[in-house]
Amino acid sequence: MDDQKDTSDLSIDDRFYLLLHKKIMNKTGSARRRAKKYYKDQYRKTGIIPRPLFLAGKGVMEGRKCSGRPRSLDEAVKIRFIEMVKSSCDPLSPGFIFITRKARTIKNCHYWLEQEFCRSISLQALRRLVKSENLKVYLEKPDTDEDIPVKHTFKSEPVFALIQIDGCRFRYLRIRNENGNWQAPQAIEIFDTGSRHMFDLDAWFEETSMNSLELFIRFLQGTEFPLDTICIRPDNAKGFLNLKRPINALNTAHSTPGGFFMKSDFSRIHSPKDKAHLE
């Protein structure tokens, strides 16, 4: 990877499109289209690159946080929404009120929350909360066990489209650590799902952020990347969660429109099918 390109030599139009790419590179669907149209309209009207795009070039993506504005959802609304979603499909919950799968939607919960709190609540913030709190499994839980579809295969991925990172502890092998005690080692591997090509494999006594980062750096330095979107899927264990920072930093420094981009797609909690090679 080349060093970060000096944007001072670019024309103002080229700088705008490069910074716009960095701002929307992690967005998808309608959110990406709306953001792209909004910033292009602002630039067309004023001829000045909007300040949020300069912040995106520095790796600051959260406009609300950097501007000092308060959170769009307070703690009371968050707690009530999470409780409402979980209680709607869990008979063991003290506040269980059965809601059918068809009616168990974010928009309906949004309406009930606004009625309960007697004020306007951000629907987009609730959608972000569903993602951050892993509530989708409750919203999509079928009404009966018979509704669960049986899947016998996994979705195939082309070569280099999905790079997986995961670790496992040896159950039948122990070696001496630096203190002379017998300890089971922890193996961490990085490989291409489509080609089953092993990029890196090493063993440590603990699956920590430093160890996973060390292996990730070796993977970046020892691999020739294609000019394509590469999906990186690490396990959701605590030892891998800090990889989000270097992935975002690499995209901020090196990603260009139509060029290099790494998309983090961390495996979901309690979803063995996202890392079937070890399960």
PDB file of C-alpha atoms in Angstrom:
ATOM      1  CA  MET A   1       0.000   0.000   0.000  1.00  0.00           C
ATOM      2  CA  ASP A   2       1.240   3.431  -0.888  1.00  0.00           C
ATOM      3  CA  ASP A   3       1.450   6.224   1.623  1.00  0.00           C
ATOM      4  CA  GLN A   4      -1.582   8.465   1.962  1.00  0.00           C
ATOM      5  CA  LYS A   5      -1.806  10.735  -1.066  1.00  0.00           C
ATOM      6  CA  ASP A   6      -1.295  14.445  -0.486  1.00  0.00           C
ATOM      7  CA  THR A   7      -4.620  16.005  -1.496  1.00  0.00           C
ATOM      8  CA  SER A   8      -3.230  19.558  -1.613  1.00  0.00           C
ATOM      9  CA  ASP A   9      -2.126  18.989  -5.236  1.00  0.00           C
ATOM     10  CA  LEU A  10      -5.629  17.982  -6.346  1.00  0.00           C
ATOM     11  CA  SER A  11      -8.199  20.320  -7.854  1.00  0.00           C
ATOM     12  CA  ILE A  12     -11.091  21.331  -5.602  1.00  0.00           C
ATOM     13  CA  ASP A  13     -13.452  19.043  -7.545  1.00  0.00           C
ATOM     14  CA  ASP A  14     -11.119  16.066  -7.159  1.00  0.00           C
ATOM     15  CA  ARG A  15     -10.686  16.803  -3.435  1.00  0.00           C
ATOM     16  CA  PHE A  16     -14.467  16.983  -3.023  1.00  0.00           C
ATOM     17  CA  TYR A  17     -15.084  13.605  -4.678  1.00  0.00           C
ATOM     18  CA  LEU A  18     -12.243  11.943  -2.767  1.00  0.00           C
ATOM     19  CA  LEU A  19     -13.523  13.248   0.595  1.00  0.00           C
ATOM     20  CA  LEU A  20     -17.109  12.394  -0.354  1.00  0.00           C
ATOM     21  CA  HIS A  21     -16.005   8.820  -1.045  1.00  0.00           C
ATOM     22  CA  LYS A  22     -14.422   8.583   2.414  1.00  0.00           C
ATOM     23  CA  LYS A  23     -17.612   9.941   4.005  1.00  0.00           C
ATOM     24  CA  ILE A  24     -19.999   7.472   2.354  1.00  0.00           C
ATOM     25  CA  MET A  25     -17.721   4.436   1.871  1.00  0.00           C
ATOM     26  CA  ASN A  26     -19.197   2.625   4.902  1.00  0.00           C
ATOM     27  CA  LYS A  27     -22.817   3.418   4.016  1.00  0.00           C
ATOM     28  CA  THR A  28     -25.111   1.268   1.876  1.00  0.00           C
ATOM     29  CA  GLY A  29     -28.459   1.536   0.146  1.00  0.00           C
ATOM     30  CA  SER A  30     -30.674   4.581   0.619  1.00  0.00           C
ATOM     31  CA  ALA A  31     -28.441   6.035   3.351  1.00  0.00           C
ATOM     32  CA  ARG A  32     -25.536   6.133   0.884  1.00  0.00           C
ATOM     33  CA  ARG A  33     -27.679   7.666  -1.878  1.00  0.00           C
ATOM     34  CA  ARG A  34     -29.159  10.336   0.412  1.00  0.00           C
ATOM     35  CA  ALA A  35     -25.766  11.353   1.823  1.00  0.00           C
ATOM     36  CA  LYS A  36     -24.222  11.497  -1.637  1.00  0.00           C
ATOM     37  CA  LYS A  37     -27.038  13.694  -2.994  1.00  0.00           C
ATOM     38  CA  TYR A  38     -26.999  15.963   0.074  1.00  0.00           C
ATOM     39  CA  TYR A  39     -23.275  16.749  -0.099  1.00  0.00           C
ATOM     40  CA  LYS A  40     -23.273  17.116  -3.892  1.00  0.00           C
ATOM     41  CA  ASP A  41     -26.163  19.593  -3.644  1.00  0.00           C
ATOM     42  CA  GLN A  42     -24.345  21.554  -0.921  1.00  0.00           C
ATOM     43  CA  TYR A  43     -21.151  21.673  -2.983  1.00  0.00           C
ATOM     44  CA  ARG A  44     -23.025  22.675  -6.147  1.00  0.00           C
ATOM     45  CA  LYS A  45     -24.797  25.561  -4.374  1.00  0.00           C
ATOM     46  CA  THR A  46     -21.846  27.013  -2.449  1.00  0.00           C
ATOM     47  CA  GLY A  47     -18.751  25.834  -4.309  1.00  0.00           C
ATOM     48  CA  ILE A  48     -17.223  25.060  -0.883  1.00  0.00           C
ATOM     49  CA  ILE A  49     -16.423  21.574   0.380  1.00  0.00           C
ATOM     50  CA  PRO A  50     -18.699  20.918   3.417  1.00  0.00           C
ATOM     51  CA  ARG A  51     -16.856  20.701   6.749  1.00  0.00           C
ATOM     52  CA  PRO A  52     -18.087  17.139   7.577  1.00  0.00           C
ATOM     53  CA  LEU A  53     -16.181  15.883   4.525  1.00  0.00           C
ATOM     54  CA  PHE A  54     -12.914  17.328   5.851  1.00  0.00           C
ATOM     55  CA  LEU A  55     -13.621  15.580   9.171  1.00  0.00           C
ATOM     56  CA  ALA A  56     -14.225  12.325   7.271  1.00  0.00           C
ATOM     57  CA  GLY A  57     -10.809  12.759   5.663  1.00  0.00           C
ATOM     58  CA  LYS A  58      -9.346  12.797   9.180  1.00  0.00           C
ATOM     59  CA  GLY A  59     -11.275   9.668  10.190  1.00  0.00           C
ATOM     60  CA  VAL A  60     -14.046  11.468  12.135  1.00  0.00           C
ATOM     61  CA  MET A  61     -17.293   9.952  10.831  1.00  0.00           C
ATOM     62  CA  GLU A  62     -19.769  10.695  13.614  1.00  0.00           C
ATOM     63  CA  GLY A  63     -21.009  14.240  13.070  1.00  0.00           C
ATOM     64  CA  ARG A  64     -23.154  14.315  16.206  1.00  0.00           C
ATOM     65  CA  LYS A  65     -20.239  13.332  18.433  1.00  0.00           C
ATOM     66  CA  CYS A  66     -17.722  15.807  16.962  1.00  0.00           C
ATOM     67  CA  SER A  67     -20.210  18.703  17.020  1.00  0.00           C
ATOM     68  CA  GLY A  68     -21.037  18.247  20.714  1.00  0.00           C
ATOM     69  CA  ARG A  69     -24.746  17.583  20.108  1.00  0.00           C
ATOM     70  CA  PRO A  70     -26.544  15.342  22.628  1.00  0.00           C
ATOM     71  CA  ARG A  71     -27.388  11.728  21.843  1.00  0.00           C
ATOM     72  CA  SER A  72     -30.555  11.307  19.807  1.00  0.00           C
ATOM     73  CA  LEU A  73     -31.847   8.628  22.235  1.00  0.00           C
ATOM     74  CA  ASP A  74     -31.702   9.018  26.006  1.00  0.00           C
ATOM     75  CA  GLU A  75     -31.150   6.048  28.324  1.00  0.00           C
ATOM     76  CA  ALA A  76     -34.816   5.747  29.340  1.00  0.00           C
ATOM     77  CA  VAL A  77     -35.931   5.328  25.709  1.00  0.00           C
ATOM     78  CA  LYS A  78     -33.105   2.867  24.978  1.00  0.00           C
ATOM     79  CA  ILE A  79     -33.923   0.680  27.986  1.00  0.00           C
ATOM     80  CA  ARG A  80     -37.654   0.710  27.242  1.00  0.00           C
ATOM     81  CA  PHE A  81     -37.146  -0.116  23.546  1.00  0.00           C
ATOM     82  CA  ILE A  82     -34.809  -3.044  24.280  1.00  0.00           C
ATOM     83  CA  GLU A  83     -37.221  -4.327  26.930  1.00  0.00           C
ATOM     84  CA  MET A  84     -40.155  -3.971  24.509  1.00  0.00           C
ATOM     85  CA  VAL A  85     -38.426  -5.899  21.715  1.00  0.00           C
ATOM     86  CA  LYS A  86     -37.179  -8.735  23.937  1.00  0.00           C
ATOM     87  CA  SER A  87     -40.483  -9.094  25.819  1.00  0.00           C
ATOM     88  CA  SER A  88     -42.481  -9.361  22.600  1.00  0.00           C
ATOM     89  CA  CYS A  89     -41.192 -12.873  21.839  1.00  0.00           C
ATOM     90  CA  ASP A  90     -39.853 -14.260  25.140  1.00  0.00           C
ATOM     91  CA  PRO A  91     -42.515 -16.043  27.244  1.00  0.00           C
ATOM     92  CA  LEU A  92     -40.097 -16.170  30.204  1.00  0.00           C
ATOM     93  CA  SER A  93     -39.821 -12.377  30.362  1.00  0.00           C
ATOM     94  CA  PRO A  94     -41.767 -10.705  33.243  1.00  0.00           C
ATOM     95  CA  GLY A  95     -43.227  -8.158  30.813  1.00  0.00           C
ATOM     96  CA  PHE A  96     -44.112 -10.698  28.103  1.00  0.00           C
ATOM     97  CA  ILE A  97     -46.819  -9.536  25.701  1.00  0.00           C
ATOM     98  CA  PHE A  98     -46.975 -11.716  22.606  1.00  0.00           C
ATOM     99  CA  ILE A  99     -46.669  -9.807  19.322  1.00  0.00           C
ATOM    100  CA  THR A 100     -46.765 -11.701  16.045  1.00  0.00           C
ATOM    101  CA  ARG A 101     -43.729 -11.725  13.770  1.00  0.00           C
ATOM    102  CA  LYS A 102     -45.615  -9.611  11.203  1.00  0.00           C
ATOM    103  CA  ALA A 103     -46.370  -6.858  13.753  1.00  0.00           C
ATOM    104  CA  ARG A 104     -43.004  -7.056  15.528  1.00  0.00           C
ATOM    105  CA  THR A 105     -41.320  -4.259  13.547  1.00  0.00           C
ATOM    106  CA  ILE A 106     -39.156  -1.262  14.401  1.00  0.00           C
ATOM    107  CA  LYS A 107     -41.796   1.116  13.003  1.00  0.00           C
ATOM    108  CA  ASN A 108     -44.503  -0.300  15.275  1.00  0.00           C
ATOM    109  CA  CYS A 109     -42.214  -0.130  18.321  1.00  0.00           C
ATOM    110  CA  HIS A 110     -41.352   3.432  17.302  1.00  0.00           C
ATOM    111  CA  TYR A 111     -45.039   4.354  17.272  1.00  0.00           C
ATOM    112  CA  TRP A 112     -45.652   2.746  20.693  1.00  0.00           C
ATOM    113  CA  LEU A 113     -42.609   4.509  22.177  1.00  0.00           C
ATOM    114  CA  GLU A 114     -43.782   7.922  20.944  1.00  0.00           C
ATOM    115  CA  GLN A 115     -47.209   7.254  22.434  1.00  0.00           C
ATOM    116  CA  GLU A 116     -45.681   6.186  25.760  1.00  0.00           C
ATOM    117  CA  PHE A 117     -43.159   9.037  26.070  1.00  0.00           C
ATOM    118  CA  CYS A 118     -45.426  11.668  24.442  1.00  0.00           C
ATOM    119  CA  ARG A 119     -42.619  13.101  22.269  1.00  0.00           C
ATOM    120  CA  SER A 120     -40.900  12.625  18.948  1.00  0.00           C
ATOM    121  CA  ILE A 121     -38.270   9.853  18.783  1.00  0.00           C
ATOM    122  CA  SER A 122     -35.766   9.263  15.979  1.00  0.00           C
ATOM    123  CA  LEU A 123     -36.656   6.212  13.907  1.00  0.00           C
ATOM    124  CA  GLN A 124     -33.145   6.058  12.408  1.00  0.00           C
ATOM    125  CA  ALA A 125     -31.618   6.052  15.909  1.00  0.00           C
ATOM    126  CA  LEU A 126     -33.809   3.058  16.824  1.00  0.00           C
ATOM    127  CA  ARG A 127     -32.587   1.226  13.730  1.00  0.00           C
ATOM    128  CA  ARG A 128     -28.979   1.890  14.718  1.00  0.00           C
ATOM    129  CA  LEU A 129     -29.776   0.642  18.240  1.00  0.00           C
ATOM    130  CA  VAL A 130     -31.188  -2.614  16.828  1.00  0.00           C
ATOM    131  CA  LYS A 131     -27.882  -3.185  15.038  1.00  0.00           C
ATOM    132  CA  SER A 132     -25.629  -2.241  17.967  1.00  0.00           C
ATOM    133  CA  GLU A 133     -27.613  -4.308  20.509  1.00  0.00           C
ATOM    134  CA  ASN A 134     -28.096  -7.298  18.175  1.00  0.00           C
ATOM    135  CA  LEU A 135     -31.909  -7.120  18.482  1.00  0.00           C
ATOM    136  CA  LYS A 136     -32.625  -8.382  14.967  1.00  0.00           C
ATOM    137  CA  VAL A 137     -32.789 -11.953  16.243  1.00  0.00           C
ATOM    138  CA  TYR A 138     -35.760 -10.978  18.467  1.00  0.00           C
ATOM    139  CA  LEU A 139     -37.551  -8.995  15.755  1.00  0.00           C
ATOM    140  CA  GLU A 140     -37.283 -11.871  13.272  1.00  0.00           C
ATOM    141  CA  LYS A 141     -38.032 -14.721  15.672  1.00  0.00           C
ATOM    142  CA  PRO A 142     -40.827 -16.868  14.152  1.00  0.00           C
ATOM    143  CA  ASP A 143     -44.143 -17.318  15.946  1.00  0.00           C
ATOM    144  CA  THR A 144     -43.795 -21.117  16.075  1.00  0.00           C
ATOM    145  CA  ASP A 145     -40.949 -23.592  15.694  1.00  0.00           C
ATOM    146  CA  GLU A 146     -42.550 -24.860  12.480  1.00  0.00           C
ATOM    147  CA  ASP A 147     -41.823 -21.503  10.810  1.00  0.00           C
ATOM    148  CA  ILE A 148     -38.045 -21.968  11.048  1.00  0.00           C
ATOM    149  CA  PRO A 149     -36.685 -22.837   7.570  1.00  0.00           C
ATOM    150  CA  VAL A 150     -34.177 -25.680   7.344  1.00  0.00           C
ATOM    151  CA  LYS A 151     -30.968 -24.736   5.546  1.00  0.00           C
ATOM    152  CA  HIS A 152     -28.502 -27.420   4.476  1.00  0.00           C
ATOM    153  CA  THR A 153     -25.968 -25.248   2.645  1.00  0.00           C
ATOM    154  CA  PHE A 154     -24.046 -22.007   3.116  1.00  0.00           C
ATOM    155  CA  LYS A 155     -23.839 -19.147   0.652  1.00  0.00           C
ATOM    156  CA  SER A 156     -20.797 -19.557  -1.582  1.00  0.00           C
ATOM    157  CA  GLU A 157     -18.324 -16.680  -1.813  1.00  0.00           C
ATOM    158  CA  PRO A 158     -15.929 -15.960  -4.705  1.00  0.00           C
ATOM    159  CA  VAL A 159     -12.176 -15.961  -4.152  1.00  0.00           C
ATOM    160  CA  PHE A 160     -10.952 -12.912  -2.173  1.00  0.00           C
ATOM    161  CA  ALA A 161     -14.522 -11.677  -1.587  1.00  0.00           C
ATOM    162  CA  LEU A 162     -14.556 -12.856   2.032  1.00  0.00           C
ATOM    163  CA  ILE A 163     -11.512 -13.087   4.309  1.00  0.00           C
ATOM    164  CA  GLN A 164     -12.263 -14.697   7.684  1.00  0.00           C
ATOM    165  CA  ILE A 165     -10.352 -14.321  10.947  1.00  0.00           C
ATOM    166  CA  ASP A 166     -10.986 -16.568  13.913  1.00  0.00           C
ATOM    167  CA  GLY A 167      -9.303 -18.481  16.711  1.00  0.00           C
ATOM    168  CA  CYS A 168      -9.816 -21.721  18.605  1.00  0.00           C
ATOM    169  CA  ARG A 169      -8.296 -23.279  21.706  1.00  0.00           C
ATOM    170  CA  PHE A 170      -6.612 -26.678  21.447  1.00  0.00           C
ATOM    171  CA  ARG A 171      -8.431 -29.228  23.609  1.00  0.00           C
ATOM    172  CA  TYR A 172      -5.991 -32.140  23.383  1.00  0.00           C
ATOM    173  CA  LEU A 173      -2.664 -30.331  23.212  1.00  0.00           C
ATOM    174  CA  ARG A 174      -0.743 -28.534  25.963  1.00  0.00           C
ATOM    175  CA  ILE A 175       2.702 -26.923  25.923  1.00  0.00           C
ATOM    176  CA  ARG A 176       4.783 -25.213  28.589  1.00  0.00           C
ATOM    177  CA  ASN A 177       4.424 -21.426  28.901  1.00  0.00           C
ATOM    178  CA  GLU A 178       7.165 -18.991  29.971  1.00  0.00           C
ATOM    179  CA  ASN A 179       6.533 -19.893  33.635  1.00  0.00           C
ATOM    180  CA  GLY A 180       7.011 -23.615  33.021  1.00  0.00           C
ATOM    181  CA  ASN A 181       3.306 -24.397  33.456  1.00  0.00           C
ATOM    182  CA  TRP A 182       1.349 -26.578  31.016  1.00  0.00           C
ATOM    183  CA  GLN A 183      -1.183 -24.521  29.062  1.00  0.00           C
ATOM    184  CA  ALA A 184      -3.450 -25.071  26.055  1.00  0.00           C
ATOM    185  CA  PRO A 185      -2.404 -22.809  23.135  1.00  0.00           C
ATOM    186  CA  GLN A 186      -4.829 -20.626  21.178  1.00  0.00           C
ATOM    187  CA  ALA A 187      -4.591 -20.763  17.363  1.00  0.00           C
ATOM    188  CA  ILE A 188      -5.556 -17.731  15.264  1.00  0.00           C
ATOM    189  CA  GLU A 189      -6.005 -18.052  11.513  1.00  0.00           C
ATOM    190  CA  ILE A 190      -6.740 -15.805   8.532  1.00  0.00           C
ATOM    191  CA  PHE A 191      -7.931 -17.408   5.317  1.00  0.00           C
ATOM    192  CA  ASP A 192      -9.899 -16.887   2.114  1.00  0.00           C
ATOM    193  CA  THR A 193     -13.314 -18.534   2.331  1.00  0.00           C
ATOM    194  CA  GLY A 194     -13.694 -18.856  -1.440  1.00  0.00           C
ATOM    195  CA  SER A 195     -10.371 -20.554  -2.151  1.00  0.00           C
ATOM    196  CA  ARG A 196      -9.699 -22.037   1.304  1.00  0.00           C
ATOM    197  CA  HIS A 197      -6.263 -20.375   1.041  1.00  0.00           C
ATOM    198  CA  MET A 198      -4.556 -19.916   4.403  1.00  0.00           C
ATOM    199  CA  PHE A 199      -2.986 -16.464   4.623  1.00  0.00           C
ATOM    200  CA  ASP A 200      -1.656 -16.771   8.171  1.00  0.00           C
ATOM    201  CA  LEU A 201      -1.797 -19.159  11.096  1.00  0.00           C
ATOM    202  CA  ASP A 202      -0.103 -18.796  14.457  1.00  0.00           C
ATOM    203  CA  ALA A 203      -0.605 -19.803  18.074  1.00  0.00           C
ATOM    204  CA  TRP A 204      -0.589 -17.856  21.336  1.00  0.00           C
ATOM    205  CA  PHE A 205      -1.655 -18.610  24.874  1.00  0.00           C
ATOM    206  CA  GLU A 206      -4.355 -15.922  24.717  1.00  0.00           C
ATOM    207  CA  GLU A 207      -6.648 -14.546  22.010  1.00  0.00           C
ATOM    208  CA  THR A 208      -5.956 -10.857  22.715  1.00  0.00           C
ATOM    209  CA  SER A 209      -6.287  -7.695  20.646  1.00  0.00           C
ATOM    210  CA  MET A 210      -2.499  -7.371  20.384  1.00  0.00           C
ATOM    211  CA  ASN A 211      -2.112 -10.922  19.098  1.00  0.00           C
ATOM    212  CA  SER A 212      -4.910 -10.596  16.565  1.00  0.00           C
ATOM    213  CA  LEU A 213      -3.524  -7.230  15.431  1.00  0.00           C
ATOM    214  CA  GLU A 214      -0.033  -8.723  15.000  1.00  0.00           C
ATOM    215  CA  LEU A 215      -1.427 -11.451  12.753  1.00  0.00           C
ATOM    216  CA  PHE A 216      -3.560  -8.913  10.867  1.00  0.00           C
ATOM    217  CA  ILE A 217      -0.488  -6.740  10.168  1.00  0.00           C
ATOM    218  CA  ARG A 218       1.374  -9.782   8.813  1.00  0.00           C
ATOM    219  CA  PHE A 219      -1.617 -10.533   6.599  1.00  0.00           C
ATOM    220  CA  LEU A 220      -1.661  -6.966   5.218  1.00  0.00           C
ATOM    221  CA  GLN A 221       2.079  -6.878   4.575  1.00  0.00           C
ATOM    222  CA  GLY A 222       2.356 -10.344   3.053  1.00  0.00           C
ATOM    223  CA  THR A 223      -0.701 -10.351   0.747  1.00  0.00           C
ATOM    224  CA  GLU A 224      -1.120  -8.826  -2.709  1.00  0.00           C
ATOM    225  CA  PHE A 225      -4.643  -7.412  -2.812  1.00  0.00           C
ATOM    226  CA  PRO A 226      -6.853  -7.219  -5.921  1.00  0.00           C
ATOM    227  CA  LEU A 227      -8.441  -3.919  -6.952  1.00  0.00           C
ATOM    228  CA  ASP A 228     -11.803  -4.857  -5.495  1.00  0.00           C
ATOM    229  CA  THR A 229     -13.927  -4.626  -2.374  1.00  0.00           C
ATOM    230  CA  ILE A 230     -12.588  -7.092   0.193  1.00  0.00           C
ATOM    231  CA  CYS A 231     -14.936  -8.180   2.963  1.00  0.00           C
ATOM    232  CA  ILE A 232     -13.100  -8.827   6.248  1.00  0.00           C
ATOM    233  CA  ARG A 233     -15.058 -11.033   8.678  1.00  0.00           C
ATOM    234  CA  PRO A 234     -13.365 -11.445  12.075  1.00  0.00           C
ATOM    235  CA  ASP A 235     -14.988 -13.285  14.935  1.00  0.00           C
ATOM    236  CA  ASN A 236     -17.011 -11.164  17.400  1.00  0.00           C
ATOM    237  CA  ALA A 237     -14.736 -12.140  20.299  1.00  0.00           C
ATOM    238  CA  LYS A 238     -13.176  -9.319  22.335  1.00  0.00           C
ATOM    239  CA  GLY A 239      -9.737 -10.158  20.964  1.00  0.00           C
ATOM    240  CA  PHE A 240     -10.845  -9.171  17.449  1.00  0.00           C
ATOM    241  CA  LEU A 241     -13.220  -6.248  18.041  1.00  0.00           C
ATOM    242  CA  ASN A 242     -10.360  -3.722  18.091  1.00  0.00           C
ATOM    243  CA  LEU A 243      -9.585  -4.610  14.459  1.00  0.00           C
ATOM    244  CA  LYS A 244     -12.377  -2.188  13.523  1.00  0.00           C
ATOM    245  CA  ARG A 245     -10.005   0.703  14.211  1.00  0.00           C
ATOM    246  CA  PRO A 246      -7.148  -0.299  11.865  1.00  0.00           C
ATOM    247  CA  ILE A 247      -9.634  -1.307   9.146  1.00  0.00           C
ATOM    248  CA  ASN A 248     -11.293   2.122   9.335  1.00  0.00           C
ATOM    249  CA  ALA A 249      -7.898   3.871   9.471  1.00  0.00           C
ATOM    250  CA  LEU A 250      -6.710   2.005   6.358  1.00  0.00           C
ATOM    251  CA  ASN A 251      -9.849   2.947   4.450  1.00  0.00           C
ATOM    252  CA  THR A 252      -9.578   6.587   5.546  1.00  0.00           C
ATOM    253  CA  ALA A 253      -5.943   6.780   4.454  1.00  0.00           C
ATOM    254  CA  HIS A 254      -5.926   4.700   1.261  1.00  0.00           C
ATOM    255  CA  SER A 255      -9.446   4.168  -0.115  1.00  0.00           C
ATOM    256  CA  THR A 256     -10.315   6.025  -3.341  1.00  0.00           C
ATOM    257  CA  PRO A 257     -13.476   6.102  -5.509  1.00  0.00           C
ATOM    258  CA  GLY A 258     -13.581   2.826  -7.421  1.00  0.00           C
ATOM    259  CA  GLY A 259     -10.345   1.681  -5.749  1.00  0.00           C
ATOM    260  CA  PHE A 260      -9.136  -0.164  -2.661  1.00  0.00           C
ATOM    261  CA  PHE A 261     -11.706  -0.662   0.121  1.00  0.00           C
ATOM    262  CA  MET A 262     -11.947  -3.137   3.012  1.00  0.00           C
ATOM    263  CA  LYS A 263     -15.409  -3.729   4.415  1.00  0.00           C
ATOM    264  CA  SER A 264     -15.593  -5.053   7.981  1.00  0.00           C
ATOM    265  CA  ASP A 265     -18.357  -7.640   8.370  1.00  0.00           C
ATOM    266  CA  PHE A 266     -17.901  -9.023  11.888  1.00  0.00           C
ATOM    267  CA  SER A 267     -19.622 -12.325  12.557  1.00  0.00           C
ATOM    268  CA  ARG A 268     -22.806 -11.974  14.512  1.00  0.00           C
ATOM    269  CA  ILE A 269     -23.092 -13.097  18.120  1.00  0.00           C
ATOM    270  CA  HIS A 270     -24.287 -16.708  18.512  1.00  0.00           C
ATOM    271  CA  SER A 271     -24.174 -17.257  14.710  1.00  0.00           C
ATOM    272  CA  PRO A 272     -21.960 -20.304  13.996  1.00  0.00           C
ATOM    273  CA  LYS A 273     -22.889 -20.164  10.295  1.00  0.00           C
ATOM    274  CA  ASP A 274     -20.805 -16.973   9.986  1.00  0.00           C
ATOM    275  CA  LYS A 275     -17.694 -18.985  10.919  1.00  0.00           C
ATOM    276  CA  ALA A 276     -18.625 -22.494   9.883  1.00  0.00           C
ATOM    277  CA  HIS A 277     -15.020 -23.579   9.267  1.00  0.00           C
ATOM    278  CA  LEU A 278     -14.377 -23.860  13.040  1.00  0.00           C
ATOM    279  CA  GLU A 279     -17.826 -24.787  14.295  1.00  0.00           C
TER     280      GLU A 279
END
